[in-house]
Short mmCIF file of C-alpha atoms in Angstrom, two decimals:
data_model
loop_
_atom_site.label_atom_id
_atom_site.label_comp_id
_atom_site.label_asym_id
_atom_site.label_seq_id
_atom_site.Cartn_x
_atom_site.Cartn_y
_atom_site.Cartn_z
CA UNK A 1476 -21.59 -6.30 -22.69
CA UNK A 1477 -19.52 -5.11 -19.71
CA UNK A 1478 -20.85 -4.96 -16.22
CA UNK A 1479 -20.97 -1.16 -16.25
CA UNK A 1480 -21.79 -0.49 -19.89
CA UNK A 1481 -25.49 0.04 -19.23
CA UNK A 1482 -24.99 2.04 -16.08
CA UNK A 1483 -24.54 5.73 -15.73
CA UNK A 1484 -21.64 6.92 -13.64
CA UNK A 1485 -23.07 7.35 -10.19
CA UNK A 1486 -21.73 9.48 -7.41
CA UNK A 1487 -22.67 8.52 -3.94
CA UNK A 1488 -23.56 10.26 -0.76
CA UNK A 1489 -20.70 11.42 1.43
CA UNK A 1490 -18.90 9.16 3.83
CA UNK A 1491 -19.91 8.84 7.42
CA UNK A 1492 -19.48 11.72 9.81
CA UNK A 1493 -15.96 13.05 9.84
CA UNK A 1494 -13.93 11.64 12.69
CA UNK A 1495 -11.33 13.49 14.63
CA UNK A 1496 -8.01 13.65 12.82
CA UNK A 1497 -5.03 12.19 14.60
CA UNK A 1498 -2.41 14.90 14.64
CA UNK A 1499 0.38 12.65 15.88
CA UNK A 1500 2.41 12.76 12.69
CA UNK A 1501 5.61 11.56 14.26
CA UNK A 1502 4.07 9.14 16.72
CA UNK A 1503 3.41 5.45 16.29
CA UNK A 1504 -0.01 5.88 14.65
CA UNK A 1505 -3.63 5.95 15.63
CA UNK A 1506 -5.34 5.00 18.84
CA UNK A 1507 -6.25 1.31 18.80
CA UNK A 1508 -9.83 0.55 17.83
CA UNK A 1509 -11.70 -2.71 17.59
CA UNK A 1510 -11.25 -4.96 14.60
CA UNK A 1511 -14.32 -5.47 12.47
CA UNK A 1512 -14.69 -9.01 11.21
CA UNK A 1513 -15.95 -9.84 7.78
CA UNK A 1514 -17.89 -12.83 6.59
CA UNK A 1515 -15.05 -15.30 6.36
CA UNK A 1516 -16.80 -18.25 4.77
CA UNK A 1517 -14.90 -19.07 1.57
CA UNK A 1518 -16.72 -19.30 -1.73
CA UNK A 1519 -14.62 -22.19 -2.96
CA UNK A 1520 -14.54 -21.99 -6.73
CA UNK A 1521 -11.30 -23.91 -7.20
CA UNK A 1522 -11.53 -27.26 -8.91
CA UNK A 1523 -7.99 -28.32 -7.97
CA UNK A 1524 -7.22 -31.74 -6.53
CA UNK A 1525 -7.13 -32.11 -2.74
CA UNK A 1526 -3.99 -31.05 -0.91
CA UNK A 1527 -1.20 -33.64 -0.90
CA UNK A 1528 -0.72 -35.25 2.50
CA UNK A 1529 2.95 -34.20 2.44
CA UNK A 1530 1.94 -30.57 1.88
CA UNK A 1531 -0.96 -30.56 4.33
CA UNK A 1532 -0.76 -27.45 6.53
CA UNK A 1533 -0.08 -27.81 10.24
CA UNK A 1534 -3.17 -25.70 10.94
CA UNK A 1535 -6.12 -24.81 8.74
CA UNK A 1536 -6.88 -21.46 10.37
CA UNK A 1537 -5.25 -18.05 10.08
CA UNK A 1538 -6.42 -14.53 10.82
CA UNK A 1539 -5.34 -11.95 8.25
CA UNK A 1540 -6.03 -8.24 8.43
CA UNK A 1541 -6.82 -5.87 5.58
CA UNK A 1542 -7.54 -2.16 5.16
CA UNK A 1543 -10.30 -0.97 2.82
CA UNK A 1544 -8.05 -0.36 -0.19
CA UNK A 1545 -8.07 -1.83 -3.69
CA UNK A 1546 -4.60 -3.29 -3.16
CA UNK A 1547 -6.08 -5.65 -0.56
CA UNK A 1548 -7.79 -7.41 -3.49
CA UNK A 1549 -5.45 -10.46 -3.52
CA UNK A 1550 -6.41 -11.39 0.05
CA UNK A 1551 -10.10 -10.77 -0.62
CA UNK A 1552 -10.05 -12.73 -3.87
CA UNK A 1553 -8.05 -15.58 -2.28
CA UNK A 1554 -10.91 -15.85 0.21
CA UNK A 1555 -13.86 -15.33 -2.10
CA UNK A 1556 -12.54 -17.50 -4.93
CA UNK A 1557 -11.51 -20.35 -2.65
CA UNK A 1558 -7.74 -20.22 -3.15
CA UNK A 1559 -7.07 -20.46 0.58
CA UNK A 1560 -9.35 -23.49 0.83
CA UNK A 1561 -7.72 -25.02 -2.24
CA UNK A 1562 -4.47 -25.34 -0.31
CA UNK A 1563 -6.09 -26.69 2.83
CA UNK A 1564 -6.50 -23.38 4.66
CA UNK A 1565 -10.24 -23.77 5.13
CA UNK A 1566 -10.48 -21.65 8.27
CA UNK A 1567 -8.90 -18.40 7.09
CA UNK A 1568 -10.54 -15.20 8.30
CA UNK A 1569 -9.88 -11.96 6.43
CA UNK A 1570 -10.64 -9.22 8.92
CA UNK A 1571 -11.21 -5.52 8.25
CA UNK A 1572 -8.99 -3.21 10.28
CA UNK A 1573 -10.06 0.34 11.14
CA UNK A 1574 -6.61 1.84 10.55
CA UNK A 1575 -2.95 0.90 10.10
CA UNK A 1576 -2.52 1.54 13.82
CA UNK A 1577 -5.14 -1.12 14.47
CA UNK A 1578 -3.35 -3.50 12.11
CA UNK A 1579 -0.13 -2.96 14.03
CA UNK A 1580 -1.79 -3.49 17.41
CA UNK A 1581 -3.53 -6.68 16.33
CA UNK A 1582 -0.32 -8.10 14.85
CA UNK A 1583 1.44 -7.45 18.17
CA UNK A 1584 -1.40 -9.26 19.96
CA UNK A 1585 -1.35 -12.26 17.62
CA UNK A 1586 -4.36 -14.46 16.98
CA UNK A 1587 -3.99 -16.38 20.24
CA UNK A 1588 -4.67 -13.14 22.13
CA UNK A 1589 -7.52 -11.99 19.88
CA UNK A 1590 -5.40 -10.29 17.24
CA UNK A 1591 -4.19 -11.40 13.81
CA UNK A 1592 -1.38 -13.53 12.37
CA UNK A 1593 -0.55 -11.27 9.43
CA UNK A 1594 -1.95 -8.73 7.04
CA UNK A 1595 -2.16 -6.71 3.88
CA UNK A 1596 0.25 -4.04 5.09
CA UNK A 1597 2.33 -0.98 4.23
CA UNK A 1598 5.72 -2.42 3.27
CA UNK A 1599 7.80 -0.47 5.85
CA UNK A 1600 5.58 -1.54 8.76
CA UNK A 1601 6.95 -5.10 9.19
CA UNK A 1602 10.40 -3.52 9.55
CA UNK A 1603 9.21 -0.90 12.05
CA UNK A 1604 7.35 -3.59 14.02
CA UNK A 1605 10.29 -6.00 13.92
CA UNK A 1606 12.55 -3.33 15.41
CA UNK A 1607 10.01 -2.10 17.96
CA UNK A 1608 9.92 1.40 16.46
CA UNK A 1609 6.14 1.68 16.49
CA UNK A 1610 5.34 -0.80 19.26
CA UNK A 1611 6.66 0.99 22.36
CA UNK A 1612 9.94 -0.83 22.03
CA UNK A 1613 8.45 -4.33 21.84
CA UNK A 1614 10.08 -6.14 18.95
CA UNK A 1615 7.76 -8.53 17.09
CA UNK A 1616 9.74 -10.22 14.28
CA UNK A 1617 7.90 -10.18 10.95
CA UNK A 1618 8.38 -11.75 7.53
CA UNK A 1619 7.42 -10.23 4.19
CA UNK A 1620 6.33 -13.08 1.92
CA UNK A 1621 5.15 -11.17 -1.14
CA UNK A 1622 4.53 -7.74 -2.55
CA UNK A 1623 0.80 -7.36 -3.11
CA UNK A 1624 0.99 -4.66 -5.77
CA UNK A 1625 2.93 -1.91 -7.47
CA UNK A 1626 1.63 1.57 -8.40
CA UNK A 1627 -1.98 2.51 -7.73
CA UNK A 1628 -1.81 5.26 -5.09
CA UNK A 1629 -2.44 8.96 -5.50
CA UNK A 1630 -1.78 12.39 -4.04
CA UNK A 1631 -4.90 14.53 -4.03
CA UNK A 1632 -5.36 18.21 -3.20
CA UNK A 1633 -8.24 20.50 -2.31
CA UNK A 1634 -10.31 22.08 -5.07
CA UNK A 1635 -9.16 25.60 -4.17
CA UNK A 1636 -5.73 24.75 -5.62
CA UNK A 1637 -7.07 24.08 -9.12
CA UNK A 1638 -6.12 27.54 -10.39
CA UNK A 1639 -2.54 26.89 -9.27
CA UNK A 1640 -2.46 23.76 -11.42
CA UNK A 1641 -0.66 21.78 -8.73
CA UNK A 1642 0.45 18.47 -10.20
CA UNK A 1643 3.46 16.13 -10.26
CA UNK A 1644 6.09 18.82 -10.87
CA UNK A 1645 4.80 22.07 -9.40
CA UNK A 1646 7.11 25.06 -9.34
CA UNK A 1647 4.32 27.02 -7.66
CA UNK A 1648 3.76 24.58 -4.79
CA UNK A 1649 6.34 26.10 -2.45
CA UNK A 1650 5.20 29.66 -3.14
CA UNK A 1651 1.50 28.79 -2.86
CA UNK A 1652 1.95 27.03 0.47
CA UNK A 1653 4.24 29.81 1.77
CA UNK A 1654 1.61 32.48 1.03
CA UNK A 1655 -1.09 30.55 2.87
CA UNK A 1656 1.19 29.92 5.81
CA UNK A 1657 2.17 33.61 5.96
CA UNK A 1658 -1.54 34.43 6.11
CA UNK A 1659 -1.81 32.35 9.26
CA UNK A 1660 -3.20 29.14 7.83
CA UNK A 1661 -1.93 25.80 9.14
CA UNK A 1662 -1.25 23.62 6.12
CA UNK A 1663 -2.13 19.98 6.69
CA UNK A 1664 -1.01 17.13 4.46
CA UNK A 1665 -2.48 13.77 5.42
CA UNK A 1666 -1.03 10.30 5.08
CA UNK A 1667 -2.06 6.98 6.55
CA UNK A 1668 0.77 6.01 8.92
CA UNK A 1669 4.10 7.57 9.96
CA UNK A 1670 6.96 5.97 8.06
CA UNK A 1671 4.57 4.04 5.80
CA UNK A 1672 4.41 4.15 2.02
CA UNK A 1673 1.90 7.01 1.76
CA UNK A 1674 3.93 9.07 4.20
CA UNK A 1675 7.03 8.50 2.07
CA UNK A 1676 5.28 9.31 -1.24
CA UNK A 1677 3.86 12.61 -0.04
CA UNK A 1678 7.14 13.55 1.68
CA UNK A 1679 9.11 12.75 -1.47
CA UNK A 1680 6.73 14.81 -3.61
CA UNK A 1681 6.73 17.79 -1.26
CA UNK A 1682 10.51 17.79 -0.85
CA UNK A 1683 11.13 17.39 -4.59
CA UNK A 1684 9.03 20.53 -5.08
CA UNK A 1685 10.93 22.49 -2.43
CA UNK A 1686 8.52 22.03 0.50
CA UNK A 1687 9.95 20.71 3.77
CA UNK A 1688 7.33 18.24 5.10
CA UNK A 1689 8.53 18.76 8.69
CA UNK A 1690 8.83 22.56 8.68
CA UNK A 1691 6.59 24.04 5.98
CA UNK A 1692 3.47 21.90 6.55
CA UNK A 1693 1.94 19.64 9.18
CA UNK A 1694 1.80 15.98 8.25
CA UNK A 1695 -1.17 14.32 9.91
CA UNK A 1696 -2.45 10.75 10.19
CA UNK A 1697 -5.86 9.85 8.77
CA UNK A 1698 -7.14 6.30 8.09
CA UNK A 1699 -7.73 5.68 4.35
CA UNK A 1700 -11.53 5.42 4.49
CA UNK A 1701 -11.75 8.78 6.29
CA UNK A 1702 -9.70 10.77 3.76
CA UNK A 1703 -12.54 11.91 1.51
CA UNK A 1704 -14.80 13.03 4.35
CA UNK A 1705 -12.00 15.03 5.95
CA UNK A 1706 -11.06 16.72 2.68
CA UNK A 1707 -14.70 17.55 2.12
CA UNK A 1708 -14.82 19.12 5.59
CA UNK A 1709 -11.79 21.30 4.81
CA UNK A 1710 -9.53 19.59 7.32
CA UNK A 1711 -6.55 19.23 4.97
CA UNK A 1712 -4.91 20.70 1.89
CA UNK A 1713 -3.57 17.43 0.49
CA UNK A 1714 -3.50 13.72 1.18
CA UNK A 1715 -1.78 10.59 -0.05
CA UNK A 1716 -3.69 7.32 -0.01
CA UNK A 1717 -4.37 4.23 -2.07
CA UNK A 1718 -7.37 3.71 -4.30
CA UNK A 1719 -10.30 3.86 -4.43
CA UNK A 1720 -10.21 6.98 -2.23
CA UNK A 1721 -8.58 9.33 -4.74
CA UNK A 1722 -11.10 8.29 -7.39
CA UNK A 1723 -13.92 8.62 -4.87
CA UNK A 1724 -12.81 12.18 -4.04
CA UNK A 1725 -13.07 13.10 -7.72
CA UNK A 1726 -16.42 11.32 -8.09
CA UNK A 1727 -17.78 13.45 -5.25
CA UNK A 1728 -16.13 16.64 -6.62
CA UNK A 1729 -14.49 17.20 -3.24
CA UNK A 1730 -10.94 17.62 -4.54
CA UNK A 1731 -8.72 16.47 -7.39
CA UNK A 1732 -5.79 14.16 -8.03
CA UNK A 1733 -2.50 16.03 -8.39
CA UNK A 1734 -0.67 12.87 -9.43
CA UNK A 1735 -0.84 9.13 -9.40
CA UNK A 1736 2.19 7.56 -7.77
CA UNK A 1737 3.19 5.60 -10.87
CA UNK A 1738 4.14 9.03 -12.26
CA UNK A 1739 6.30 9.73 -9.21
CA UNK A 1740 8.13 6.39 -9.52
CA UNK A 1741 7.04 3.99 -12.25
CA UNK A 1742 6.24 0.49 -10.96
CA UNK A 1743 7.07 1.45 -7.39
CA UNK A 1744 6.48 -1.19 -4.69
CA UNK A 1745 3.50 -0.71 -2.42
CA UNK A 1746 1.70 -3.07 -0.03
CA UNK A 1747 3.11 -6.35 1.24
CA UNK A 1748 1.72 -9.65 2.46
CA UNK A 1749 3.35 -10.09 5.84
CA UNK A 1750 3.05 -12.61 8.68
CA UNK A 1751 4.42 -12.82 12.19
CA UNK A 1752 7.75 -14.66 11.98
CA UNK A 1753 6.88 -16.95 14.88
CA UNK A 1754 3.67 -18.04 13.15
CA UNK A 1755 5.55 -18.86 9.93
CA UNK A 1756 8.33 -20.67 11.79
CA UNK A 1757 5.79 -22.75 13.72
CA UNK A 1758 3.57 -23.43 10.69
CA UNK A 1759 5.81 -23.44 7.59
CA UNK A 1760 3.44 -25.55 5.48
CA UNK A 1761 0.44 -23.40 6.42
CA UNK A 1762 2.44 -20.27 5.59
CA UNK A 1763 3.35 -21.73 2.21
CA UNK A 1764 -0.31 -22.63 1.61
CA UNK A 1765 -1.34 -19.03 2.34
CA UNK A 1766 1.39 -17.70 0.09
CA UNK A 1767 0.48 -19.96 -2.84
CA UNK A 1768 -3.16 -18.88 -2.48
CA UNK A 1769 -2.23 -15.20 -2.45
CA UNK A 1770 0.01 -15.56 -5.51
CA UNK A 1771 -2.72 -17.37 -7.44
CA UNK A 1772 -5.15 -14.63 -6.46
CA UNK A 1773 -2.69 -12.02 -7.73
CA UNK A 1774 -2.47 -13.79 -11.08
CA UNK A 1775 -6.28 -13.80 -11.22
CA UNK A 1776 -6.50 -10.11 -10.30
CA UNK A 1777 -3.99 -9.19 -13.01
CA UNK A 1778 -6.11 -10.66 -15.83
CA UNK A 1779 -7.97 -7.79 -17.59
CA UNK A 1780 -10.88 -10.17 -18.16
CA UNK A 1781 -11.38 -10.37 -14.38
CA UNK A 1782 -11.22 -6.65 -13.53
CA UNK A 1783 -14.96 -5.99 -13.53
CA UNK A 1784 -15.70 -9.04 -11.40
CA UNK A 1785 -12.86 -8.17 -9.04
CA UNK A 1786 -14.20 -4.64 -8.54
CA UNK A 1787 -17.70 -5.96 -7.93
CA UNK A 1788 -16.40 -8.43 -5.32
CA UNK A 1789 -14.10 -6.07 -3.42
CA UNK A 1790 -16.55 -3.17 -3.61
CA UNK A 1791 -19.17 -5.10 -1.62
CA UNK A 1792 -20.22 -3.76 1.76
CA UNK A 1793 -18.34 -6.41 3.73
CA UNK A 1794 -15.09 -5.43 2.02
CA UNK A 1795 -14.50 -1.86 0.72
CA UNK A 1796 -18.12 -0.64 0.73
CA UNK A 1797 -17.56 1.43 -2.42
CA UNK A 1798 -19.51 1.32 -5.72
CA UNK A 1799 -17.64 -0.98 -8.09
CA UNK A 1800 -17.67 1.63 -10.84
CA UNK A 1801 -15.61 3.96 -8.66
CA UNK A 1802 -12.92 1.27 -8.38
CA UNK A 1803 -12.91 0.01 -11.97
CA UNK A 1804 -11.70 3.06 -13.92
CA UNK A 1805 -8.29 3.38 -12.33
CA UNK A 1806 -7.92 -0.40 -12.29
CA UNK A 1807 -8.20 -0.22 -16.07
CA UNK A 1808 -5.67 2.63 -16.22
CA UNK A 1809 -8.30 5.29 -16.89
CA UNK A 1810 -7.64 8.29 -14.68
CA UNK A 1811 -9.90 11.33 -14.39
CA UNK A 1812 -7.78 13.67 -12.30
CA UNK A 1813 -10.77 15.91 -11.60
CA UNK A 1814 -9.16 19.09 -12.93
CA UNK A 1815 -9.73 18.57 -16.64
CA UNK A 1816 -6.78 16.21 -17.14
CA UNK A 1817 -7.27 12.57 -18.04
CA UNK A 1818 -4.91 9.67 -18.57
CA UNK A 1819 -5.28 6.23 -20.06
CA UNK A 1820 -2.28 4.03 -19.25
CA UNK A 1821 -2.38 0.50 -17.95
CA UNK A 1822 1.39 0.78 -17.58
CA UNK A 1823 1.00 3.27 -14.71
CA UNK A 1824 -2.00 1.59 -13.10
CA UNK A 1825 -2.03 -0.83 -10.17
CA UNK A 1826 -0.32 -4.10 -10.99
CA UNK A 1827 -0.73 -7.32 -9.03
CA UNK A 1828 1.46 -9.73 -10.99
CA UNK A 1829 2.85 -8.50 -14.29
CA UNK A 1830 6.26 -6.82 -14.46
CA UNK A 1831 7.28 -8.71 -11.29
CA UNK A 1832 4.72 -6.82 -9.19
CA UNK A 1833 4.38 -9.67 -6.69
CA UNK A 1834 8.07 -10.39 -6.17
CA UNK A 1835 9.44 -8.72 -3.00
CA UNK A 1836 12.65 -7.21 -4.35
CA UNK A 1837 15.11 -6.67 -1.52
CA UNK A 1838 16.34 -3.53 -3.28
CA UNK A 1839 12.89 -2.00 -2.84
CA UNK A 1840 12.76 -2.76 0.86
CA UNK A 1841 16.19 -1.16 1.13
CA UNK A 1842 14.79 2.05 -0.41
CA UNK A 1843 11.97 2.13 2.14
CA UNK A 1844 14.45 1.76 5.00
CA UNK A 1845 16.68 4.44 3.48
CA UNK A 1846 13.75 6.86 3.28
CA UNK A 1847 12.73 6.03 6.84
CA UNK A 1848 16.28 6.93 7.86
CA UNK A 1849 15.93 10.16 5.84
CA UNK A 1850 12.91 11.21 7.87
CA UNK A 1851 14.11 10.04 11.26
CA UNK A 1852 12.03 6.87 11.72
CA UNK A 1853 15.23 4.80 11.86
CA UNK A 1854 18.69 5.78 13.07
CA UNK A 1855 21.35 6.50 10.47
CA UNK A 1856 23.40 3.68 12.02
CA UNK A 1857 20.82 1.03 11.04
CA UNK A 1858 22.28 -1.97 9.24
CA UNK A 1859 19.57 -1.85 6.59
CA UNK A 1860 20.86 -4.73 4.50
CA UNK A 1861 20.99 -7.09 7.48
CA UNK A 1862 17.45 -6.15 8.50
CA UNK A 1863 16.15 -6.69 4.95
CA UNK A 1864 17.81 -10.11 4.85
CA UNK A 1865 16.05 -11.00 8.11
CA UNK A 1866 12.54 -9.77 7.23
CA UNK A 1867 12.30 -10.28 3.46
CA UNK A 1868 11.52 -13.93 2.63
CA UNK A 1869 11.85 -13.85 -1.13
CA UNK A 1870 13.09 -17.42 -0.82
CA UNK A 1871 9.58 -18.48 0.19
CA UNK A 1872 8.11 -16.46 -2.69
CA UNK A 1873 10.30 -18.37 -5.16
CA UNK A 1874 9.23 -21.69 -3.68
CA UNK A 1875 5.56 -20.75 -3.92
CA UNK A 1876 5.93 -19.46 -7.48
CA UNK A 1877 7.47 -22.77 -8.56
CA UNK A 1878 4.68 -24.68 -6.81
CA UNK A 1879 1.93 -22.85 -8.73
CA UNK A 1880 3.68 -23.25 -12.07
CA UNK A 1881 5.10 -19.72 -12.33
CA UNK A 1882 8.81 -20.54 -12.19
CA UNK A 1883 9.34 -18.59 -15.41
CA UNK A 1884 8.23 -15.41 -13.59
CA UNK A 1885 10.94 -15.59 -10.93
CA UNK A 1886 13.35 -12.65 -11.39
CA UNK A 1887 17.03 -13.40 -11.86
CA UNK A 1888 18.07 -11.06 -9.05
CA UNK A 1889 16.79 -9.84 -5.68
CA UNK A 1890 17.61 -6.33 -6.88
CA UNK A 1891 15.72 -4.49 -9.61
CA UNK A 1892 18.76 -2.26 -10.01
CA UNK A 1893 18.97 1.52 -10.13
CA UNK A 1894 15.60 3.26 -9.76
CA UNK A 1895 14.79 6.71 -11.21
CA UNK A 1896 12.24 9.12 -9.76
CA UNK A 1897 10.23 11.83 -11.51
CA UNK A 1898 12.70 14.56 -10.51
CA UNK A 1899 15.66 12.70 -12.01
CA UNK A 1900 17.02 11.48 -8.67
CA UNK A 1901 18.38 7.94 -8.82
CA UNK A 1902 18.54 5.31 -6.09
CA UNK A 1903 21.33 2.78 -6.45
CA UNK A 1904 20.70 -0.06 -3.97
CA UNK A 1905 24.43 -0.73 -4.03
CA UNK A 1906 25.04 2.74 -2.56
CA UNK A 1907 22.14 4.00 -0.41
CA UNK A 1908 24.51 6.37 1.40
CA UNK A 1909 25.19 8.36 -1.78
CA UNK A 1910 21.44 8.64 -2.37
CA UNK A 1911 20.88 9.99 1.14
CA UNK A 1912 23.75 12.44 0.93
CA UNK A 1913 22.42 13.84 -2.34
CA UNK A 1914 18.98 14.71 -0.98
CA UNK A 1915 18.62 18.39 -0.09
CA UNK A 1916 15.64 18.20 2.24
CA UNK A 1917 15.81 15.61 5.03
CA UNK A 1918 15.31 15.34 8.77
CA UNK A 1919 18.39 13.29 9.60
CA UNK A 1920 21.54 15.12 10.63
#
């Protein structure tokens, strides 16, 4: 009998007191706050043979950041299930970050100065950090070693929009927002970090429905774990964030899910596993050990037989601090939107390994850079392909996949080809310029 089969669905008390919302939508993110450390002692469950002397890592310690989101599960599971220790990385610490701004600041510091060596991170951030765009001009070269997941985010709206039936394709969205704005209301749409994935999803959705995210609404920055409390307090009309916060909003009847992002772009890339380039270059064997551990954890997380245990582990107080039952449903592809609609589709749910979810396609990173150009986070003159070739280390991913016996899962190309979005727009990685020119709403000249 399943872990939750004898339990009633429980809603929980509200989140902690609502914090002030950072209104710096076009700035470099939130004010730095202290990093909270988690219990880092690994529960080594691996029965693998000891690490080969030739593969022994240069160091056994690494500090990795994570945000309280379900897509951090591979790092959490790699720690809890002993995959890091299996490959000789016995001193790994997986450290909770208060916000993506904190993650950025601690990466810039590096572990030698009290920060971190790498993190579970929004895929565009390693590019923005590498180019100094969100670090006051200080360039800190980064490598992306793996994609941590595809799909699994959501765009949620306030309950007072239920009668308007706002969803994926909403002809009424522009008119509804325009009426409220004309009545003097400031419309706030929250995301987690300027230029990050959630920012790009909500901007794409708004623009595809005729709403200019820079002129018709205010985009604001709110850390993931504070989304539900701020929606409950009436501080925003919509937000985009990863799970479990959309599901938690519905569980607390404080809003509803307009769409899950797999509907916006099926099997879209999301978080990345990224490390400082200097750390990887100095410790190549340790970096490979970390990567192999993360990939094995992704394979474990993908197995349907492990979903309940995964949710129980990551839901614990030292990790996400969310009841496991509020994480499990959407992990199994069961979506209660909160407005009477339901969906059951594992094909649109968060993926960690299957359908090449872990492989860091360069074509996907190119889309993120193209969208960041669209909204003014990068200059139109950026040599996107050269930057992707510098940051994206799919070569290391391939090496790690072979080492863990997953050579058959290595894609034949670094491009997944032409991508199609819910509004029919296509992105051809061979011609990003044509994609940009075809978009009606954009900030760039």
